CSV table of C-alpha atoms in Angstrom, one decimal:
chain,number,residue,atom,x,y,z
A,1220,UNK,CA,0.0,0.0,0.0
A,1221,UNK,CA,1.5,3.4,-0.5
A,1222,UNK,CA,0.4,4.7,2.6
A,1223,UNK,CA,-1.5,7.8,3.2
A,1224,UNK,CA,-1.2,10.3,0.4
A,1225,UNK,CA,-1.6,14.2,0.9
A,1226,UNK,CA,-1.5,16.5,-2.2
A,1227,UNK,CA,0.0,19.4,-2.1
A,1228,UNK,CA,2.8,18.9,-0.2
A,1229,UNK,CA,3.7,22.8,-0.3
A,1230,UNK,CA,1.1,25.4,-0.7
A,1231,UNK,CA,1.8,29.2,-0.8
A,1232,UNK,CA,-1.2,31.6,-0.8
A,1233,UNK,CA,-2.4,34.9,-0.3
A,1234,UNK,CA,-4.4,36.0,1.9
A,1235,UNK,CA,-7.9,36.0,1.3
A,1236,UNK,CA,-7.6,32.7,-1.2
A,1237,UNK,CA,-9.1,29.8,-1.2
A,1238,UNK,CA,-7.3,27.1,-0.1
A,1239,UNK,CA,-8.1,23.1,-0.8
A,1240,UNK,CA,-5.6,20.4,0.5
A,1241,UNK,CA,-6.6,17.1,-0.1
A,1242,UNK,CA,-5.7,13.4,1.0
A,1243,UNK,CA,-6.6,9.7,0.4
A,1244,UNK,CA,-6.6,7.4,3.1
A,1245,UNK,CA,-5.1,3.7,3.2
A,1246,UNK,CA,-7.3,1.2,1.6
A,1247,UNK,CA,-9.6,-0.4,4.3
A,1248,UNK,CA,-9.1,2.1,6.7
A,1249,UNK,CA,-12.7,3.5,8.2
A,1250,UNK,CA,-11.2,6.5,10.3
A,1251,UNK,CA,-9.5,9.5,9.0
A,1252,UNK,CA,-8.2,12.3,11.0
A,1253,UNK,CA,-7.5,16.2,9.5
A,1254,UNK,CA,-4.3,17.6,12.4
A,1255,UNK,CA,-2.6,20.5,12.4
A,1256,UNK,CA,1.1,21.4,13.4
A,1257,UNK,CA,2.5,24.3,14.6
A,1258,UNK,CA,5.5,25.1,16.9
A,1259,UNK,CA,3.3,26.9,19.6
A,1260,UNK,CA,0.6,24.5,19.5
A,1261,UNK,CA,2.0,21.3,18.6
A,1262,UNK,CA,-0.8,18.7,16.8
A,1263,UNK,CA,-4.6,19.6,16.7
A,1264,UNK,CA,-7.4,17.4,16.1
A,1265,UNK,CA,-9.3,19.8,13.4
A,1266,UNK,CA,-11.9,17.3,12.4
A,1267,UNK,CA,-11.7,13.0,12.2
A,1268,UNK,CA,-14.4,10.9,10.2
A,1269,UNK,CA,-15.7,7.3,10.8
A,1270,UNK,CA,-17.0,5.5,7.6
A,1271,UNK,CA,-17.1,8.7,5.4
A,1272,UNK,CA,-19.4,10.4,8.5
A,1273,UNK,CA,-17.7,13.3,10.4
A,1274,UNK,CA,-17.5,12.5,13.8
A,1275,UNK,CA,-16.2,15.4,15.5
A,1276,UNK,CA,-15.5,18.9,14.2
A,1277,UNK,CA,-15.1,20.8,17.5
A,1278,UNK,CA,-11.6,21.7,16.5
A,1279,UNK,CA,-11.9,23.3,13.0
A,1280,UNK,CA,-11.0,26.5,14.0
A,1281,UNK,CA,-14.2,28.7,12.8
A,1282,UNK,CA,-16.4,28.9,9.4
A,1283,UNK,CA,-13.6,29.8,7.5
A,1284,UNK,CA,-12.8,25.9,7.5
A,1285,UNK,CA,-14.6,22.7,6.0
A,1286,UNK,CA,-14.2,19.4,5.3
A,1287,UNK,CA,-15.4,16.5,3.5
A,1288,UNK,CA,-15.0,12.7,2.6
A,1289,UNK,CA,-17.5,12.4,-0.4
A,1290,UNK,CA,-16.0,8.4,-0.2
A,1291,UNK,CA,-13.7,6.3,1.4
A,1292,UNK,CA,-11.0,7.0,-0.8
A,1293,UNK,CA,-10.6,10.9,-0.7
A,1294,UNK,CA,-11.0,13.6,1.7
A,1295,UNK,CA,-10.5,17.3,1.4
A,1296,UNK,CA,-10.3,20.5,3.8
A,1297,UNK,CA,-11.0,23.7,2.8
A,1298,UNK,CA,-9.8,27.4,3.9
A,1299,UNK,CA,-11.9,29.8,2.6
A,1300,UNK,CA,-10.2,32.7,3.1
A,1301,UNK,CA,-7.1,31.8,4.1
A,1302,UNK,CA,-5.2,34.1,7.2
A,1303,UNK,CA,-1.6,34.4,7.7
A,1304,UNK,CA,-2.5,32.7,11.0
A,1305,UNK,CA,-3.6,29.5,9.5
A,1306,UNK,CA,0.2,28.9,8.1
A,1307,UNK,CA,1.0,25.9,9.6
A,1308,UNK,CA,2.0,21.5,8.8
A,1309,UNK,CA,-1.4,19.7,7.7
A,1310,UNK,CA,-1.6,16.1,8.6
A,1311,UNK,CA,-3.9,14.0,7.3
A,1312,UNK,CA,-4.3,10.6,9.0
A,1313,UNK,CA,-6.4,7.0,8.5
A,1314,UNK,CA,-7.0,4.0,11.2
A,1315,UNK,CA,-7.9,0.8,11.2
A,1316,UNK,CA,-8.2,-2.3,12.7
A,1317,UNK,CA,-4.7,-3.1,10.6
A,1318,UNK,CA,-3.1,-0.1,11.5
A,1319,UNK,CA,-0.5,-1.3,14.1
A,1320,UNK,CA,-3.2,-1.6,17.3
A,1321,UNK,CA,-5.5,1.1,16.1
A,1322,UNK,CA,-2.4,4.0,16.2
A,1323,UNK,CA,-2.7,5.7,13.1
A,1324,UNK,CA,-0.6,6.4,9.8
A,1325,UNK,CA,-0.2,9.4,8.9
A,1326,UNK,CA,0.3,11.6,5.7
A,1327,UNK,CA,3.6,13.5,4.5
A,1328,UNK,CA,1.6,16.6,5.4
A,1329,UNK,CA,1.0,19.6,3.4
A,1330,UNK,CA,2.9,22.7,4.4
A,1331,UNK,CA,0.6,26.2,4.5
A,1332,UNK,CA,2.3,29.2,3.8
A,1333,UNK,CA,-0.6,32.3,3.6
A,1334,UNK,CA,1.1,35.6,3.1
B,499,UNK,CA,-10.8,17.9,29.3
B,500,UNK,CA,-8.8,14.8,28.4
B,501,UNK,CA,-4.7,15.7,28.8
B,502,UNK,CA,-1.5,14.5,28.1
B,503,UNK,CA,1.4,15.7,29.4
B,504,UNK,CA,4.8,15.3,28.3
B,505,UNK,CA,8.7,17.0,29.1
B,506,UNK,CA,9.1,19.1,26.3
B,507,UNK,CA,12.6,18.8,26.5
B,508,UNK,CA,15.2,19.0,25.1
B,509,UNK,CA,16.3,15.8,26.5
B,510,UNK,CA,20.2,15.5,25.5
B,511,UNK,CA,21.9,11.9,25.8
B,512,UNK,CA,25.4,10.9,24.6
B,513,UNK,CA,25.8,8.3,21.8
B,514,UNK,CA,25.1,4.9,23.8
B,515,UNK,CA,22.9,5.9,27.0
B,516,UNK,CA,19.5,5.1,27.7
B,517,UNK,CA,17.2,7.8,27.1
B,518,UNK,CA,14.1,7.8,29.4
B,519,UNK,CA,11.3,9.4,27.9
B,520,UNK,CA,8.3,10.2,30.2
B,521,UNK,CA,4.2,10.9,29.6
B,522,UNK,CA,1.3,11.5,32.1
B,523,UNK,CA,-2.4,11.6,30.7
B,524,UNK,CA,-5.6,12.2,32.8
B,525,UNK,CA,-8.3,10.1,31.5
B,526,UNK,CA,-8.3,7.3,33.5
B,527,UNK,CA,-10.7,5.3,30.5
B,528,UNK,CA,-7.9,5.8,28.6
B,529,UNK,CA,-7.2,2.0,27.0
B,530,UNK,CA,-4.3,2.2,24.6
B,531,UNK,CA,-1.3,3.8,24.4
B,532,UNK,CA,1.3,5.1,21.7
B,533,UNK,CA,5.0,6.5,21.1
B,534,UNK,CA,5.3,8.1,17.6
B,535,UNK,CA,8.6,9.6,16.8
B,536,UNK,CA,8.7,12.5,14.3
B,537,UNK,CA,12.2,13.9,12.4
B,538,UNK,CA,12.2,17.5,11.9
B,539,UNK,CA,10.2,18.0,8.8
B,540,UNK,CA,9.0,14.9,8.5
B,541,UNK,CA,5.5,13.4,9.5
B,542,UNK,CA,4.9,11.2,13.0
B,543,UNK,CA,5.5,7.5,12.5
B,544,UNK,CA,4.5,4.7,14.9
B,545,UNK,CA,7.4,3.1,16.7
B,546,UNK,CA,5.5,1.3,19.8
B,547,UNK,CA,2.2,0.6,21.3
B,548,UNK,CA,1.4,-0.7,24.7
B,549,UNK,CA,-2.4,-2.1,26.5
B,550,UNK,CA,-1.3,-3.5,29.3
B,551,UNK,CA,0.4,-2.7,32.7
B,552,UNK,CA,4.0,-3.6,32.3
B,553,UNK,CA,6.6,-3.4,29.7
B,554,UNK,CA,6.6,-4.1,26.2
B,555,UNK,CA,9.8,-4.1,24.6
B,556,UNK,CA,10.7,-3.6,20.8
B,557,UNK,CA,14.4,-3.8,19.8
B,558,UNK,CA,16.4,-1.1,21.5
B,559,UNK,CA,12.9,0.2,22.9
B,560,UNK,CA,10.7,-0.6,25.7
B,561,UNK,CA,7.2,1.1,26.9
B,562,UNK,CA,6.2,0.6,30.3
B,563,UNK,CA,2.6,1.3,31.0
B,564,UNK,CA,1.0,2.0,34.7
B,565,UNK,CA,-2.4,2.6,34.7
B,566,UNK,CA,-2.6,3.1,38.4
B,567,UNK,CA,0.0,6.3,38.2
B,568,UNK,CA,-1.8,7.2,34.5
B,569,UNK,CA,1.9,6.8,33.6
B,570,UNK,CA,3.6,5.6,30.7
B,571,UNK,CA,7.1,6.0,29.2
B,572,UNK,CA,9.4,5.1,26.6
B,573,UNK,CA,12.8,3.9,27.2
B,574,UNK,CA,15.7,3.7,24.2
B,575,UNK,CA,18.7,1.7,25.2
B,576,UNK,CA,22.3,2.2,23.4
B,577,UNK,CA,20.6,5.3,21.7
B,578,UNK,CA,21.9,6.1,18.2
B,579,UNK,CA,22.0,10.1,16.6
B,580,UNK,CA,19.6,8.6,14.5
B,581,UNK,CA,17.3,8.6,17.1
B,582,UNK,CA,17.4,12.2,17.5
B,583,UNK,CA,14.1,13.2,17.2
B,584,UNK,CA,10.5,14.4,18.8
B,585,UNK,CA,8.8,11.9,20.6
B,586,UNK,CA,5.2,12.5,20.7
B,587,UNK,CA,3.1,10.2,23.5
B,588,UNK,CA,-1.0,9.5,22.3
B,589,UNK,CA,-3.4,8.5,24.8
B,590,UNK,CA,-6.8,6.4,22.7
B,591,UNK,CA,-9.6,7.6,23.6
B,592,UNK,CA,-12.4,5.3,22.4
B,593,UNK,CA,-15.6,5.9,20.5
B,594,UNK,CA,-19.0,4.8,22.2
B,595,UNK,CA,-19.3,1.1,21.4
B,596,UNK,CA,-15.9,1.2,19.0
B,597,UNK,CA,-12.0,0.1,20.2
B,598,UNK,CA,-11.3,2.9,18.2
B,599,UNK,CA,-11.3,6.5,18.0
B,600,UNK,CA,-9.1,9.8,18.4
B,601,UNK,CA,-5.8,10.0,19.7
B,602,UNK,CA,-4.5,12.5,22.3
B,603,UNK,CA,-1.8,13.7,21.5
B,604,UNK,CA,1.4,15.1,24.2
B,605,UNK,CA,3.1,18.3,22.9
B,606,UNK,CA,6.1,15.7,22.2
B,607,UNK,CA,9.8,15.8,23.6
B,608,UNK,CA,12.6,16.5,21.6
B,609,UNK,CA,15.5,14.1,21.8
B,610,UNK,CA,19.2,14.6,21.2
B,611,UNK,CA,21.9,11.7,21.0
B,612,UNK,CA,25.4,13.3,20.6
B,613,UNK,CA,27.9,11.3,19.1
């Protein structure tokens, strides 16, 4: 399997832009997790998904962000309009009962950059 | 509000030495338990997971779990500069009627072996 795959894996924008960073979980896997990374904050839960249904959004920031799994093969998050403060590492992540007792495996990550 | 707490660090050992790495969490449901390592600019991978009270050992690494204490650590004997890193503990916290669900995540501690 070639893992979790996260497209782009750099993004630079400018503020105000739409933003879409996408990701395809491993085959099989039912959970799929959205994080972000940042030096003062370390790793945030933004949103996870069970079976294509979100789960728990309580950490996407405000309206500005979205996300959806439309199947169980693709995911996407959305930052309409992007901030300088939402610069940061994106992780996607996917979980299963394969996945090493439950732990997940995550993406390469998609690295923000809003100016 | 379910925590994990970790030494930030940084935790500096010389080529050789056992490097004790430490984690508290406060969920006391909490079932499973995981040490993912991270290289600077790179994304977390899994490296060990522990259920049980007691140790668990991997290799040059061993986890030792006490649920009693809400303790767990990770302990690398003869480290290696390749084991320089951020060492990020995760605490499961299980979905109603599911073994699986979100991960807590520590803020990680950053390890240095020196050659």
């Amino acid at each position: 399997d070639a893992g979790v795959i996260q497209s782009p894996r750099h993004e630079v924008t400018e503020m105000g832009q739409e933003v879409t960073l996408r990701c395809k979980p491993i085959s099989g896997h039912d959970y799929l997790f959205w994080y972000r990374q940042t030096m003062m904050r370390g790793l945030e839960l933004l949103i996870y998904f069970n079976n294509n249904v979100p789960i728990d959004d309580s950490g996407m920031p405000e309206d500005r962000f979205s996300a959806k799994m439309p199947n169980a093969s693709f995911s996407t998050l959305k930052i309409q309009p992007s901030e300088p403060r939402d610069s940061a590492v994106y992780f996607c992540a996917s979980s299963g009962y394969d996945s090493g007792g439950y732990g997940y495996t995550f993406g390469s990550g998609t690295r923000l950059t809003v100016v | 509000q379910k925590e994990v707490e970790q030494n930030s660090g940084p935790l500096s050992v010389p080529e050789g030495a056992i490097a004790s790495l430490n984690c508290t969490y406060s969920d006391r449901g909490s079932q499973s338990f995981f040490w993912y390592r991270q290289y600077s600019g790179k994304s977390p991978e899994l490296i060990m997971f522990i259920y049980s009270n007691g140790d668990k050992e991997d290799g040059r690494f061993t986890a030792q779990l006490n649920k009693a204490s809400q303790y767990v650590s990770l302990l690398i004997r003869d480290s290696q500069p390749s084991d320089s890193a951020t060492y990020l503990c995760a605490v499961n916290n299980p979905d109603r009627g599911s073994t699986l669900g979100r991960l807590y995540f520590g803020r990680g501690t950053q390890l240095t072996v020196w050659p």
